[in-house]
mmCIF file of C-alpha atoms in Angstrom:
data_model
loop_
_atom_site.group_PDB
_atom_site.id
_atom_site.type_symbol
_atom_site.label_atom_id
_atom_site.label_comp_id
_atom_site.label_asym_id
_atom_site.label_seq_id
_atom_site.Cartn_x
_atom_site.Cartn_y
_atom_site.Cartn_z
ATOM 1 C CA MET R 1 35.268 -17.297 -248.014
ATOM 2 C CA ARG R 2 32.313 -14.632 -249.743
ATOM 3 C CA ILE R 3 30.231 -13.345 -246.894
ATOM 4 C CA GLY R 4 28.027 -11.248 -248.495
ATOM 5 C CA LYS R 5 27.813 -9.094 -251.773
ATOM 6 C CA PHE R 6 25.310 -5.773 -252.910
ATOM 7 C CA ASP R 7 24.955 -4.006 -256.297
ATOM 8 C CA ILE R 8 25.644 0.432 -256.928
ATOM 9 C CA PRO R 9 23.329 0.520 -259.461
ATOM 10 C CA LEU R 10 24.962 3.421 -261.113
ATOM 11 C CA LEU R 11 26.071 3.832 -264.983
ATOM 12 C CA GLY R 12 25.239 -0.559 -265.962
ATOM 13 C CA GLY R 13 25.947 -0.867 -261.861
ATOM 14 C CA CYS R 14 29.275 -1.837 -259.903
ATOM 15 C CA ARG R 15 29.106 -4.735 -257.855
ATOM 16 C CA PHE R 16 30.897 -5.670 -254.228
ATOM 17 C CA GLU R 17 31.983 -8.585 -253.133
ATOM 18 C CA VAL R 18 32.790 -8.646 -249.078
ATOM 19 C CA TYR R 19 35.240 -11.643 -248.002
ATOM 20 C CA SER R 20 35.852 -13.228 -244.489
ATOM 21 C CA THR R 21 39.843 -12.565 -245.203
ATOM 22 C CA ILE R 22 42.383 -10.776 -247.574
ATOM 23 C CA THR R 23 44.160 -13.470 -248.718
ATOM 24 C CA GLU R 24 40.523 -14.390 -250.713
ATOM 25 C CA ILE R 25 41.233 -10.534 -252.682
ATOM 26 C CA GLY R 26 44.300 -10.654 -253.375
ATOM 27 C CA PHE R 27 46.886 -9.827 -250.269
ATOM 28 C CA LYS R 28 49.589 -12.324 -248.987
ATOM 29 C CA GLU R 29 49.397 -14.217 -245.914
ATOM 30 C CA GLU R 30 52.361 -12.472 -244.453
ATOM 31 C CA ASP R 31 51.127 -8.500 -245.459
ATOM 32 C CA SER R 32 50.463 -7.026 -242.044
ATOM 33 C CA VAL R 33 47.104 -5.327 -242.780
ATOM 34 C CA LYS R 34 43.984 -6.089 -241.034
ATOM 35 C CA CYS R 35 41.846 -5.353 -244.440
ATOM 36 C CA GLY R 36 42.146 -4.214 -248.435
ATOM 37 C CA CYS R 37 40.125 -3.908 -250.890
ATOM 38 C CA GLU R 38 40.819 -4.593 -254.857
ATOM 39 C CA TYR R 39 38.990 -3.504 -257.833
ATOM 40 C CA ASN R 40 37.814 -5.040 -261.435
ATOM 41 C CA TYR R 41 37.590 -2.431 -263.605
ATOM 42 C CA ASP R 42 36.451 -5.126 -266.508
ATOM 43 C CA LYS R 43 34.036 -6.509 -264.235
ATOM 44 C CA ARG R 44 33.297 -3.266 -262.251
ATOM 45 C CA LEU R 45 33.690 -5.717 -259.116
ATOM 46 C CA MET R 46 35.460 -3.660 -255.955
ATOM 47 C CA ARG R 47 36.944 -6.807 -253.369
ATOM 48 C CA ILE R 48 36.702 -5.736 -250.178
ATOM 49 C CA GLY R 49 37.772 -7.895 -247.201
ATOM 50 C CA PHE R 50 38.342 -7.731 -243.584
ATOM 51 C CA ASP R 51 40.791 -10.563 -242.263
ATOM 52 C CA PHE R 52 38.436 -11.018 -239.069
ATOM 53 C CA ASN R 53 41.957 -13.436 -237.134
ATOM 54 C CA LYS R 54 43.377 -9.816 -236.864
ATOM 55 C CA ARG R 55 40.639 -8.392 -236.033
ATOM 56 C CA TRP R 56 38.606 -5.317 -237.897
ATOM 57 C CA TRP R 57 37.488 -2.174 -236.743
ATOM 58 C CA HIS R 58 34.723 0.569 -237.268
ATOM 59 C CA GLY R 59 37.718 2.867 -238.621
ATOM 60 C CA ALA R 60 39.112 0.037 -240.984
ATOM 61 C CA ILE R 61 35.539 -0.066 -242.552
ATOM 62 C CA ALA R 62 35.116 3.427 -243.263
ATOM 63 C CA HIS R 63 38.946 3.412 -245.265
ATOM 64 C CA GLU R 64 38.308 0.358 -247.302
ATOM 65 C CA CYS R 65 34.185 2.056 -247.817
ATOM 66 C CA LEU R 66 35.681 5.623 -249.229
ATOM 67 C CA HIS R 67 38.140 3.927 -251.074
ATOM 68 C CA ALA R 68 36.059 1.952 -252.782
ATOM 69 C CA THR R 69 33.590 5.514 -253.195
ATOM 70 C CA HIS R 70 37.017 6.688 -254.950
ATOM 71 C CA LYS R 71 36.332 4.248 -257.066
ATOM 72 C CA VAL R 72 33.012 4.506 -257.997
ATOM 73 C CA LEU R 73 33.520 8.098 -258.843
ATOM 74 C CA ASP R 74 36.077 7.668 -261.003
ATOM 75 C CA ILE R 75 33.866 5.682 -263.271
ATOM 76 C CA LEU R 76 31.365 7.677 -262.872
ATOM 77 C CA GLY R 77 33.761 10.602 -263.429
ATOM 78 C CA VAL R 78 33.044 12.608 -260.695
ATOM 79 C CA LYS R 79 36.029 14.308 -259.279
ATOM 80 C CA PRO R 80 37.117 15.002 -255.642
ATOM 81 C CA ASP R 81 35.698 18.404 -254.706
ATOM 82 C CA TYR R 82 35.933 20.105 -250.966
ATOM 83 C CA ASP R 83 33.928 22.185 -251.390
ATOM 84 C CA ASN R 84 30.802 20.208 -252.563
ATOM 85 C CA ASP R 85 31.485 16.995 -251.577
ATOM 86 C CA GLU R 86 28.354 15.823 -250.993
ATOM 87 C CA ILE R 87 27.972 12.915 -253.592
ATOM 88 C CA GLU R 88 31.095 11.093 -252.276
ATOM 89 C CA CYS R 89 29.657 10.984 -249.017
ATOM 90 C CA TYR R 90 26.417 10.093 -250.361
ATOM 91 C CA VAL R 91 28.404 7.452 -252.183
ATOM 92 C CA CYS R 92 30.377 6.791 -249.016
ATOM 93 C CA GLU R 93 27.585 6.771 -247.030
ATOM 94 C CA TYR R 94 25.373 3.744 -248.903
ATOM 95 C CA ILE R 95 28.837 1.559 -249.074
ATOM 96 C CA VAL R 96 29.370 1.885 -245.059
ATOM 97 C CA ASP R 97 25.884 0.966 -244.292
ATOM 98 C CA LYS R 98 25.802 -1.569 -247.227
ATOM 99 C CA VAL R 99 29.552 -3.424 -245.849
ATOM 100 C CA THR R 100 29.135 -3.254 -241.773
ATOM 101 C CA ASP R 101 25.387 -4.698 -242.382
ATOM 102 C CA ILE R 102 27.071 -7.527 -244.483
ATOM 103 C CA ILE R 103 29.875 -7.995 -241.314
ATOM 104 C CA LEU R 104 27.387 -8.513 -238.298
ATOM 105 C CA LEU R 105 25.141 -10.260 -239.949
ATOM 106 C CA TYR R 106 28.619 -12.855 -240.525
ATOM 107 C CA GLU R 107 29.743 -11.869 -236.623
ATOM 108 C CA LYS R 108 26.085 -13.117 -235.403
ATOM 109 C CA LYS R 109 26.028 -16.307 -237.401
ATOM 110 C CA GLY R 110 29.641 -17.491 -236.352
ATOM 111 C CA VAL R 111 31.097 -18.406 -238.685
ATOM 112 C CA LYS R 112 34.444 -18.537 -238.707
#
C-alpha cells in the first residue's frame, strides 16, 4: 500500500512514493531485505518501500534516502564531490525529513 508521496521540484520534478512493503516496488517476498528503492527514469518516479513486518530502522530510512539522493543528483548532473558535498546533504536531508514524516504518520494511524 502506498502510504505517502511528495515531490522534489528540481528540473521538472521528481515524484517520490513511499510504500509499506517491498513487494510493491519490485522485490520478492523471499528477498532478505527489509527496505529498498527503485527509480523509473522515464516517469521520474522514485518508489521507496519498507517492510513493516520485518521492522524498519532509522538507519534503513537514511540508507534508502541516500540511494534516492544519488538518483536525484544524477538527474541534475551533479557528480559526487567529497570536498563540496553540501548539495548532497541538503537533498538527502529533505528526502529523509519527508520519508520520516510519512512513516511516522503511517505508524500513528496504526494501519497494517
